[in-house]
Short mmCIF file of C-alpha atoms and ligand atoms in Angstrom, two decimals:
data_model
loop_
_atom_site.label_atom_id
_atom_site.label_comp_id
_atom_site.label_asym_id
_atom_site.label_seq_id
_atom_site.Cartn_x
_atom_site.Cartn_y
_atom_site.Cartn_z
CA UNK A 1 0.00 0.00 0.00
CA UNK A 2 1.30 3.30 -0.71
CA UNK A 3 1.29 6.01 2.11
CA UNK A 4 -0.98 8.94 1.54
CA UNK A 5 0.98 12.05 -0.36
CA UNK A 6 1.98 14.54 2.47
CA UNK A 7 1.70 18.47 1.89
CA UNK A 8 5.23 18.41 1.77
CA UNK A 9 5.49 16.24 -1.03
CA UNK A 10 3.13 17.89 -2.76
CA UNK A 11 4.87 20.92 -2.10
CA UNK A 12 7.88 18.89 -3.28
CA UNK A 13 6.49 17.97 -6.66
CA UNK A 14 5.08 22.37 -7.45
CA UNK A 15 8.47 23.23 -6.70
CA UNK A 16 10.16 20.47 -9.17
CA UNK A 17 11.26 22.72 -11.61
CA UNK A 18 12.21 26.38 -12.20
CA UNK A 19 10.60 26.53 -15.24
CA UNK A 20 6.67 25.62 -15.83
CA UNK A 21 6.20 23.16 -17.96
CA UNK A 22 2.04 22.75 -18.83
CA UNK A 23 2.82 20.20 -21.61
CA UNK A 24 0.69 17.72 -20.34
CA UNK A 25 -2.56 20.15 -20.04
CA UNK A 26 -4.84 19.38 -23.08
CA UNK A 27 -4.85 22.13 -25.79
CA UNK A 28 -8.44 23.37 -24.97
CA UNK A 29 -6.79 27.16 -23.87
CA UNK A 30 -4.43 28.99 -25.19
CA UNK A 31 -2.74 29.99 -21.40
CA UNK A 32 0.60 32.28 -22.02
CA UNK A 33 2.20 35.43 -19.86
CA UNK A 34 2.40 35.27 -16.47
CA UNK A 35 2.48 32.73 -14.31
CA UNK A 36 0.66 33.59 -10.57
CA UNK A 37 1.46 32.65 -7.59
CA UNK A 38 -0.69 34.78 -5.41
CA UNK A 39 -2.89 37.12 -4.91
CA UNK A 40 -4.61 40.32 -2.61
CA UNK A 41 -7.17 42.18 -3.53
CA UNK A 42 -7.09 43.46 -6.75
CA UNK A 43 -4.37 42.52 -7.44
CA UNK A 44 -2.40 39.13 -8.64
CA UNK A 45 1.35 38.48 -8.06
CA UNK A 46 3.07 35.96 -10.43
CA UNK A 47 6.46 33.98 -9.55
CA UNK A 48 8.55 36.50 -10.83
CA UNK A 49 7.56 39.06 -8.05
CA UNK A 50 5.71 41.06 -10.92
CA UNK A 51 1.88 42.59 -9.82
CA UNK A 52 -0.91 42.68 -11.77
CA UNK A 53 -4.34 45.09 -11.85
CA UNK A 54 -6.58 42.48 -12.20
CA UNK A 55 -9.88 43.99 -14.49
CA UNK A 56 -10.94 40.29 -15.51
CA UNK A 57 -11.38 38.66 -11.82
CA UNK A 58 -11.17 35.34 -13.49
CA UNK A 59 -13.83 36.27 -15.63
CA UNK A 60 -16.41 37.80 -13.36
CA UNK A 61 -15.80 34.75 -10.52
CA UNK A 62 -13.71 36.89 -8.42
CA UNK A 63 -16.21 39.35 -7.45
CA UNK A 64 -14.53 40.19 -3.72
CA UNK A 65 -11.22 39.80 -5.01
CA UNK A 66 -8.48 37.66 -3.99
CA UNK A 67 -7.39 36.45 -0.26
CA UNK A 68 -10.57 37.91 1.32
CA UNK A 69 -10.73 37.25 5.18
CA UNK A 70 -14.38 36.53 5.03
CA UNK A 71 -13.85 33.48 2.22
CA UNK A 72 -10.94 32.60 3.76
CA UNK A 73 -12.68 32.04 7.08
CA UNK A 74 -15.46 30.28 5.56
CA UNK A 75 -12.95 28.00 4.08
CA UNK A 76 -11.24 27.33 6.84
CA UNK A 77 -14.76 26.37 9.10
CA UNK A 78 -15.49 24.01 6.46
CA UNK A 79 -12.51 22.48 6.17
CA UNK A 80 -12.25 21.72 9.79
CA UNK A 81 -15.34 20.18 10.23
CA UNK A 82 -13.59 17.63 8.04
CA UNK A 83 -17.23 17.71 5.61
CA UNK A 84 -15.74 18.27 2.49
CA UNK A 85 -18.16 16.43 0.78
CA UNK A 86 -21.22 13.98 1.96
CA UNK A 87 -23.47 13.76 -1.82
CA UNK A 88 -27.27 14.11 -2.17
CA UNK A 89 -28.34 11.05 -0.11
CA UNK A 90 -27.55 12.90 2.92
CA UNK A 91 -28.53 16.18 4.32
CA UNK A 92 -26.31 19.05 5.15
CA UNK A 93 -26.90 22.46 6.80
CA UNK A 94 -25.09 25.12 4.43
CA UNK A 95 -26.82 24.08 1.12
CA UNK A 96 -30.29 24.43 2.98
CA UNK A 97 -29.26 27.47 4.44
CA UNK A 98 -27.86 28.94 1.31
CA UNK A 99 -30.87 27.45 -1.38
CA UNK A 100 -33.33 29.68 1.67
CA UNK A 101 -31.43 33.06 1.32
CA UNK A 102 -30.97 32.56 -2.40
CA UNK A 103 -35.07 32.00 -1.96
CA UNK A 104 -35.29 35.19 0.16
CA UNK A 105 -33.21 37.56 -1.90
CA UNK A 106 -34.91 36.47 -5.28
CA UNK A 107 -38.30 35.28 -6.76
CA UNK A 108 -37.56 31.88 -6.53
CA UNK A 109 -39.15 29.01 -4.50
CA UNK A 110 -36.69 26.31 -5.10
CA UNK A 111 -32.81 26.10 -6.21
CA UNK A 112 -30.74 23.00 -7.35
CA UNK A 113 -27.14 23.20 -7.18
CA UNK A 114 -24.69 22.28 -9.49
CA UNK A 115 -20.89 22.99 -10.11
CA UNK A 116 -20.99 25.55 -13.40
CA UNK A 117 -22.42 27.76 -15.27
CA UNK A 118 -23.05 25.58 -18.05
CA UNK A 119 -24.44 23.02 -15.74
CA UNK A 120 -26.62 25.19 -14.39
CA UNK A 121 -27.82 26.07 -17.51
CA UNK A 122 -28.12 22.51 -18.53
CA UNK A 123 -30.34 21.67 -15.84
CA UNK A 124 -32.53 24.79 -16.50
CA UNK A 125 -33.10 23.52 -20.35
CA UNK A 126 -34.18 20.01 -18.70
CA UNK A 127 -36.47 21.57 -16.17
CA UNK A 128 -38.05 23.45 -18.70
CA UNK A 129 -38.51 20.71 -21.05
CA UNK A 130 -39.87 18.45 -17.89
CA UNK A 131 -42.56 21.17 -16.90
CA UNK A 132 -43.48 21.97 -20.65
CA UNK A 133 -43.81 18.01 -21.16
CA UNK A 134 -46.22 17.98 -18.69
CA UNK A 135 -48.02 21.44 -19.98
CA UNK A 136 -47.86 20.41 -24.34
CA UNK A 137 -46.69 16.76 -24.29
CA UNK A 138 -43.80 15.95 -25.86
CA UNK A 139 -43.92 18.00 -29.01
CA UNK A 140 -43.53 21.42 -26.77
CA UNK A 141 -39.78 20.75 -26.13
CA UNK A 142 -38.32 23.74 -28.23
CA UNK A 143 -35.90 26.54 -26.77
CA UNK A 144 -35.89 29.70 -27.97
CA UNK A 145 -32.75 31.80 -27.56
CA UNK A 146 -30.92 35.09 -28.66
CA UNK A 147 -28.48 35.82 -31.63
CA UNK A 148 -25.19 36.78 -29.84
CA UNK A 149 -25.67 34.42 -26.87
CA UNK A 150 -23.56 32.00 -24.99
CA UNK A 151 -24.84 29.59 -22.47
CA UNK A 152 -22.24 27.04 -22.21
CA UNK A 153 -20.34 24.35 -24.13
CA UNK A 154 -21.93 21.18 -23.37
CA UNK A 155 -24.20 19.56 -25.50
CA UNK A 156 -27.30 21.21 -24.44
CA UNK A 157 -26.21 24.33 -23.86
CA UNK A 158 -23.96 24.43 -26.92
CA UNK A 159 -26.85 24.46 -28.98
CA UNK A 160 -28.36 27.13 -27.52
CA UNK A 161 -25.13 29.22 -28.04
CA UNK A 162 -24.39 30.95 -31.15
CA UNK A 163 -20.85 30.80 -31.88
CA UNK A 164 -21.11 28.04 -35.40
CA UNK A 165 -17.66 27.80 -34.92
CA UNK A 166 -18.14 26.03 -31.49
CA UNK A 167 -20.66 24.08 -32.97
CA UNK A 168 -20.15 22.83 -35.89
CA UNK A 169 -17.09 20.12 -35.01
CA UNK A 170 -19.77 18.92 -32.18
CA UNK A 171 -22.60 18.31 -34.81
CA UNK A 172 -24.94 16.84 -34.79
CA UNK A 173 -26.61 19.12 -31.46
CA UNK A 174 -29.38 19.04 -29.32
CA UNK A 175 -32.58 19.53 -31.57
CA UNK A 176 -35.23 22.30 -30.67
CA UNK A 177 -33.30 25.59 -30.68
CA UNK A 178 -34.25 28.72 -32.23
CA UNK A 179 -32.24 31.84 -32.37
CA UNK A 180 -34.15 35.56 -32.62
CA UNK A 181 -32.26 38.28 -33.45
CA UNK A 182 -32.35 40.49 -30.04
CA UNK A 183 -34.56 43.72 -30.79
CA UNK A 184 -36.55 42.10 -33.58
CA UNK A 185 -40.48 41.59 -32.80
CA UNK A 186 -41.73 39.63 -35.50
CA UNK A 187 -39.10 37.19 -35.16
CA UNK A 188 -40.08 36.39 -32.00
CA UNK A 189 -43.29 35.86 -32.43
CA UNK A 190 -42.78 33.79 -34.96
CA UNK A 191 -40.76 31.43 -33.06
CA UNK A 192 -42.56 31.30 -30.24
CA UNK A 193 -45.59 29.52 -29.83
CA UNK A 194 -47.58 27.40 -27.71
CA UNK A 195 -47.52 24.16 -29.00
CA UNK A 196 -43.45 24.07 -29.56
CA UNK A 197 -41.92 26.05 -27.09
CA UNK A 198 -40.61 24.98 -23.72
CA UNK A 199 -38.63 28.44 -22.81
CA UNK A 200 -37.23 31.23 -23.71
CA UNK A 201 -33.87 31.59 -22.52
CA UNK A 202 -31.62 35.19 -23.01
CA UNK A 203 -28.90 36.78 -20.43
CA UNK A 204 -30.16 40.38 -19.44
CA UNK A 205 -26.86 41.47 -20.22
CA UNK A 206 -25.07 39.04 -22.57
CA UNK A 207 -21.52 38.33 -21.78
CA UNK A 208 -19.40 36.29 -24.06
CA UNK A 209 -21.37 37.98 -27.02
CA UNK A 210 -19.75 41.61 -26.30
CA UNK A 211 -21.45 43.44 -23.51
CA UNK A 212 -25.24 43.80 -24.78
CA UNK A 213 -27.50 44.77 -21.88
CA UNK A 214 -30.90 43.38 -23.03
CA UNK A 215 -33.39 46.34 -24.27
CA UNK A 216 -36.00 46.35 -21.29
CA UNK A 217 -38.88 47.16 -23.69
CA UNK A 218 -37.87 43.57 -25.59
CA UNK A 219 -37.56 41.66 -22.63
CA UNK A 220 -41.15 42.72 -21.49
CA UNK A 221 -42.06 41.52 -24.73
CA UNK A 222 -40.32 38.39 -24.26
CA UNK A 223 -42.09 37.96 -20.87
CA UNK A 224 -45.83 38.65 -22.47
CA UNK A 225 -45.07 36.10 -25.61
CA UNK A 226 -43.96 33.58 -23.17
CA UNK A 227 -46.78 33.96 -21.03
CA UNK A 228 -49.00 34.20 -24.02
CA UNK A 229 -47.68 30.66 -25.27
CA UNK A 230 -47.76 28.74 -21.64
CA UNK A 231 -43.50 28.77 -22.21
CA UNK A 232 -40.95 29.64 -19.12
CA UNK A 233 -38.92 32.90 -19.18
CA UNK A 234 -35.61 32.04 -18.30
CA UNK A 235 -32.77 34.59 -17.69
CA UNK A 236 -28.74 33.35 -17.77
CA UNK A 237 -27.55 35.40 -15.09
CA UNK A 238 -24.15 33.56 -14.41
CA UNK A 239 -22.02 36.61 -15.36
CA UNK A 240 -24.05 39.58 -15.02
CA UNK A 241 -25.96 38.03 -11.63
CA UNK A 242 -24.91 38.65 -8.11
CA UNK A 243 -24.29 42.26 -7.93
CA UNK A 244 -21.89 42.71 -11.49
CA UNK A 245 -24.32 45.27 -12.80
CA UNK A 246 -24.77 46.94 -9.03
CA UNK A 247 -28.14 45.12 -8.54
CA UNK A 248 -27.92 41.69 -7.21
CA UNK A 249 -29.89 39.91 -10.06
CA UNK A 250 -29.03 41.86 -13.37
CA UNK A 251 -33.33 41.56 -14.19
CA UNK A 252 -33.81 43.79 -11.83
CA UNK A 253 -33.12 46.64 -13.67
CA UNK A 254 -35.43 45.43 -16.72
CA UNK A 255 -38.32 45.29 -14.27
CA UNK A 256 -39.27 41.79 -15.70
CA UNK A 257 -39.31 38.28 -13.26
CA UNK A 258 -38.16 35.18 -14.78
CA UNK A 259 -39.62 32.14 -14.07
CA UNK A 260 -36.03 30.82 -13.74
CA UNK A 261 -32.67 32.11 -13.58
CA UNK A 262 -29.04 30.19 -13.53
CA UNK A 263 -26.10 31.42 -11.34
CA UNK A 264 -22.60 30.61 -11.29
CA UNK A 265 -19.19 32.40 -11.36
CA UNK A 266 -18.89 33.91 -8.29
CA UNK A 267 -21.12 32.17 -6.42
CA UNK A 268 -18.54 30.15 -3.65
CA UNK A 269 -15.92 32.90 -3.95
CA UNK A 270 -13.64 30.71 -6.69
CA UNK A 271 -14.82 27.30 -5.79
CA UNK A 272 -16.88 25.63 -8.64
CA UNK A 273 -20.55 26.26 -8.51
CA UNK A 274 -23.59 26.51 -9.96
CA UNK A 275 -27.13 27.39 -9.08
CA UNK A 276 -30.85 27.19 -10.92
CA UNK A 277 -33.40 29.34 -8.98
CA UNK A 278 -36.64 27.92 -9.97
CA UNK A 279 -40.55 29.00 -9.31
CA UNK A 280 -42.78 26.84 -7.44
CA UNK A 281 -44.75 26.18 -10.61
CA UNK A 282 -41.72 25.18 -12.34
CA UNK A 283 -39.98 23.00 -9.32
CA UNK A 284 -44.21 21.10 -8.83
CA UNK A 285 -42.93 19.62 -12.46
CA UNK A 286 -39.70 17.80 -10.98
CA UNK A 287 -39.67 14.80 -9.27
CA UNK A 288 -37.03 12.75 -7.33
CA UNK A 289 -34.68 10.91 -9.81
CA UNK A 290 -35.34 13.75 -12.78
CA UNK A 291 -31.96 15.73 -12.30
CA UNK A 292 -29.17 15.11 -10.49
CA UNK A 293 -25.58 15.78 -10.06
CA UNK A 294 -22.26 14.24 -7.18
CA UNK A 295 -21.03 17.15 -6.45
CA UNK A 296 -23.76 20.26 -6.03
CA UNK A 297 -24.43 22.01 -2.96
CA UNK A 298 -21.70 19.94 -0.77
CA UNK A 299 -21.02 21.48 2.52
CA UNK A 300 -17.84 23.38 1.84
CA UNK A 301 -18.73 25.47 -1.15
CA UNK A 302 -22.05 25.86 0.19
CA UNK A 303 -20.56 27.57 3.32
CA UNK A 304 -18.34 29.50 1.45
CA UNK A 305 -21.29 30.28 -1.19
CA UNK A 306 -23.46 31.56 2.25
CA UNK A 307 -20.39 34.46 3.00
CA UNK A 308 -20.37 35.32 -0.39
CA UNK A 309 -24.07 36.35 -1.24
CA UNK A 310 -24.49 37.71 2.69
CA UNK A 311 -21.38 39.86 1.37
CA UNK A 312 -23.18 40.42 -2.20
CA UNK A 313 -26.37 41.47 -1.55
CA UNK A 314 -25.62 44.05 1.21
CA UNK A 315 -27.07 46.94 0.02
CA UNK A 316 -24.46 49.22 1.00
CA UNK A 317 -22.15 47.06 -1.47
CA UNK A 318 -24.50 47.16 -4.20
CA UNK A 319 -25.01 51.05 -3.84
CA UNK A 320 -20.94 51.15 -4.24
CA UNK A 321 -21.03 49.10 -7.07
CA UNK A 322 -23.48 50.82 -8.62
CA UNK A 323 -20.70 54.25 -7.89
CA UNK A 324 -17.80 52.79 -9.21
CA UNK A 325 -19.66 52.06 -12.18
CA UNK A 326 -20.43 55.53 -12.91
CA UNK A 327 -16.89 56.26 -12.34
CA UNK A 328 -16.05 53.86 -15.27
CA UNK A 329 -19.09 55.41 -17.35
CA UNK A 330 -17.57 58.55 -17.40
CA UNK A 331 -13.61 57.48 -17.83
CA UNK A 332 -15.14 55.54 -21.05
CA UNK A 333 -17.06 57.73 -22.38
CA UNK A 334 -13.88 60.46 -22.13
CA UNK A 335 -11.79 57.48 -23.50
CA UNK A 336 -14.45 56.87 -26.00
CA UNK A 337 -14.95 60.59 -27.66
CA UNK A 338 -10.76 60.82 -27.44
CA UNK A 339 -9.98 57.67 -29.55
CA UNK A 340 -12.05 57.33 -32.72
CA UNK A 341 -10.79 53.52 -32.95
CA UNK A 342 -13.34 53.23 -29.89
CA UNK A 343 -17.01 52.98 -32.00
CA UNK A 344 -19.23 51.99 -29.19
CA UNK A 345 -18.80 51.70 -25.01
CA UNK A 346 -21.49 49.60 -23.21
CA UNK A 347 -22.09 48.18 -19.65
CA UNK A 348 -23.50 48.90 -16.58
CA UNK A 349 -22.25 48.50 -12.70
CA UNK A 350 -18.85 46.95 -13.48
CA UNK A 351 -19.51 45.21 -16.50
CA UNK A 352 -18.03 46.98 -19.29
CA UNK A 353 -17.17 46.77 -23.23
CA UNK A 354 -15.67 48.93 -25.03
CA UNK A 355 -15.48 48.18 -28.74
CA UNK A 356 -13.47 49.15 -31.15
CA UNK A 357 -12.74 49.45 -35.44
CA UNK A 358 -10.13 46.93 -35.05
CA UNK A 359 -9.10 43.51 -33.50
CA UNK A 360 -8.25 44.34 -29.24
CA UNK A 361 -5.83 41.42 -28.55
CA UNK A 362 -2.73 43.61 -29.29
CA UNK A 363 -4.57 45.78 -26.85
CA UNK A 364 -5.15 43.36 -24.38
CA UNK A 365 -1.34 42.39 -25.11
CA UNK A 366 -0.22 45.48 -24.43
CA UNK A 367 -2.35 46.19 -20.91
CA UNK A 368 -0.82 42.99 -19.84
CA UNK A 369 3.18 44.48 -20.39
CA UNK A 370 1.78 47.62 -17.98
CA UNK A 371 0.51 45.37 -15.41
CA UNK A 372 -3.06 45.55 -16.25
CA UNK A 373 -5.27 42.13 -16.91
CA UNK A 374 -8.00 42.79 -19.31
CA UNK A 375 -9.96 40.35 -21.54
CA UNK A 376 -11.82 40.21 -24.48
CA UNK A 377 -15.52 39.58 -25.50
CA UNK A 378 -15.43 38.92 -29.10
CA UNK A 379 -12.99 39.80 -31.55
CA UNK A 380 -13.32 43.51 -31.27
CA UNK A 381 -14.46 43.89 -27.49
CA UNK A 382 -12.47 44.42 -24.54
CA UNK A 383 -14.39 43.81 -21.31
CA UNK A 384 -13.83 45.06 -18.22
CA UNK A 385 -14.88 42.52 -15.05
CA UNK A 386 -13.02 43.95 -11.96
CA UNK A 387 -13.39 42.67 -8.79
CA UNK A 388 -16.43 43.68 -7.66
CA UNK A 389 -15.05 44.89 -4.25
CA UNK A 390 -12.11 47.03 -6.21
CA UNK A 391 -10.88 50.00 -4.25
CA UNK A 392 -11.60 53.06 -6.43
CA UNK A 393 -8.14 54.15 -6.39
CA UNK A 394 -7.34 51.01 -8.26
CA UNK A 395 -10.02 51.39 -10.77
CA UNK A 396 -8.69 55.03 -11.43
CA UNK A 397 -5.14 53.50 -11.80
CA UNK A 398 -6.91 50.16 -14.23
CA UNK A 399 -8.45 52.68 -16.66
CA UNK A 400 -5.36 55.44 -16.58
CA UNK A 401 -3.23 52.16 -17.59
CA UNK A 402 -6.22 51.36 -20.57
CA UNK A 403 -6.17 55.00 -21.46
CA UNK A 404 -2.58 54.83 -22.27
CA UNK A 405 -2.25 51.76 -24.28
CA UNK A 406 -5.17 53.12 -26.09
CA UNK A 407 -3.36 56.11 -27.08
N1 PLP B 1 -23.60 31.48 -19.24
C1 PLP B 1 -22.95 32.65 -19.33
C2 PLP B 1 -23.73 33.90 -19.50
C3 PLP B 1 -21.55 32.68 -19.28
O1 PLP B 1 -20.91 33.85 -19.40
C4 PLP B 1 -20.85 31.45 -19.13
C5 PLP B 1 -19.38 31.44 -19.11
O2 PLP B 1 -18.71 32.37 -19.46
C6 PLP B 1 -21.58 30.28 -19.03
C7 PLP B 1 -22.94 30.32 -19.08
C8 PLP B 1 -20.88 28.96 -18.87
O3 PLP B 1 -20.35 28.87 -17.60
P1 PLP B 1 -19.23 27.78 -17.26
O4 PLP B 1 -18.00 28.18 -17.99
O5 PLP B 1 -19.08 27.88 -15.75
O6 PLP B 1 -19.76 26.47 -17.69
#
């Protein structure tokens, strides 16, 4: 029998060589740069000493930053009551705990956990196919989703994102998807109707697809067809949810309720999770044995999940967020009527693109050689995701940096 790996031999094997050698990671991402080591606050230190502005927090996970006491704590409670994981046949006080605030703080009834966004988002296009089953029969299955949108990479969810070129080597996908162009009426009335359609799913501010907030006159829309043709109204909030666009749901400021709404990256502070909030109507449609998944809601990330929407969804925090956005409204729109490479800036809270006339990864390139982080949404987007809990002085100091590789 071999002896169980000590922390010092893992330590050991981290340490084995000076230089890193990822080889042996499959091709999926293209990492390069930097590699880190730690990080505090806003900021991200890699193994050459070098620190880093951080305005992608792991792509919108990181919303309180890095090394925050209050995660850390949480962490370190739920490590020690040894609970790391128990599964689904057993119950568990933090999931409960966290599924009732979620409940509280939203216009849910019920949540199911998962472990991603795309999970989550999985498990919403099942529920809704479950309830509509039981509303149309089988033939009302279909989704109908938005030009521009991403939802994930697995096979459901692929299908209801439009990128072809993430498609089309996984083909043949899941059946029953229709894309509407976002802003057109007709269209979605054509494709919605009450004999075929299970849901309507659209992010209120779409991500991926370039920093569109969702017109609240066509998501009202949206909600009346779907009512109009017995279908569920479901809104992908796992990057512009929990207090990214200063509100804690990103709906909020459309003035339209979903009847279901996926969470996910920053939900557990950095440990994988996902969440579907669901209505009671919805949830009376699934029964024991319908969905399931190991790992969701386990005790750790549950706890750590609890600190980190108590944290999110104080108002005082939102109201900030909701400040330093403004603050990055105005920078942007200087930025924007300076440069006249920017065409179009777009966001709200801390959720930013800024598009430009031409390609942004030597951009992007270049913010990383001044010790800024900053990501793209699309070929001619850069988006801006700070940490949620950013000081202000370090936003003013992110967008002087952006400002002068702009120039
Ligand atoms: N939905 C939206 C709106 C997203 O932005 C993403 C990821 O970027 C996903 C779903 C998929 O989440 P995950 O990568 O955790 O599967």
């Amino acid at each position: 029998m071999s002896e169980k790996p000590s922390t010092t031999a893992t330590d050991e094997l981290l340490a084995i060589a000076a230089e890193l050698d990822d080889s042996a990671l499959l091709g999926v991402y293209k990492p390069s740069g930097p590699v880190f080591a730690s990080g505090h606050g806003s900021r991200l230190t890699a193994e050459d000493g070098r620190s880093y502005l951080d305005f992608a927090a792991g792509i919108g996970v990181n919303a309180l930053g890095y090394g925050d006491d209050g995660v850390a704590e949480a962490l370190a409670v739920g490590v020690a009551t040894g609970l790391l994981h128990t599964s689904n046949l057993y119950r568990t006080r933090p999931a409960a705990v966290l599924a009732a605030e979620l409940v509280r703080l939203s216009f849910a009834d019920k949540v199911f956990f998962c472990n991603s966004g795309g999970e989550a988002n999985e498990g919403a296009i099942k529920f809704a196919r479950r309830w509509a089953r039981e509303q149309g029969g089988p033939a009302k299955h279909e989704i109908v989703a938005l030009r521009g949108a991403f939802h994930g990479r697995l096979m459901g969810t692929l299908a209801t994102t439009d990128r072809r070129a993430y498609q089309e080597p996984f083909e043949p996908l899941m059946p029953g998807v229709r894309f509407i162009e976002v802003g057109d009426a007709a269209a979605a009335r054509a494709a919605i109707s009450a004999e075929r359609t299970a849901a309507i799913l659209a992010e209120p501010v779409q991500g991926e697809g370039g920093i569109h907030p969702l017109p609240a006159e066509y998501a009202r829309l949206l909600r009346h067809l779907a009512d109009e043709a017995g279908a569920l109204l479901v809104f992908d909030e796992v990057q512009c949810g929990l207090g990214r666009t200063g509100r804690l749901f990103a709906h909020e400021h459309l003035g339209v309720t979903p009847d279901m709404m996926t969470l996910a990256k920053p939900l557990a502070g950095g440990l994988p999770m996902g969440a579907v909030l669901l209505t009671e109507r919805v949830a009376a449609a699934i029964h024991p044995g319908d969905h399931g998944t190991t790992f969701g809601g386990g005790p750790l990330v549950a706890r750590v999940a609890l600190e980190v929407l108590h944290r999110l969804s104080a108002p005082e925090f939102l109201a900030e967020v909701r400040w330093k956005g403004e603050r990055v409204r105005r920078a942007l729109e200087t930025l924007s009527a300076r440069h006249a490479a920017v065409t179009a800036v777009r966001g709200l809270g801390l959720m930013w693109g800024i598009e430009l006339d031409r390609p942004v990864a030597p951009i992007i390139a270049a913010a990383l050689g001044e010790g800024l982080l900053i990501i793209s949404a699309g070929p001619n987007v850069i988006r801006l995701l700070p940490p949620l809990a950013i000081e202000p002085a370090e936003l003013d100091a992110g967008l002087a940096i952006l400002a002068e590789v702009l120039a």
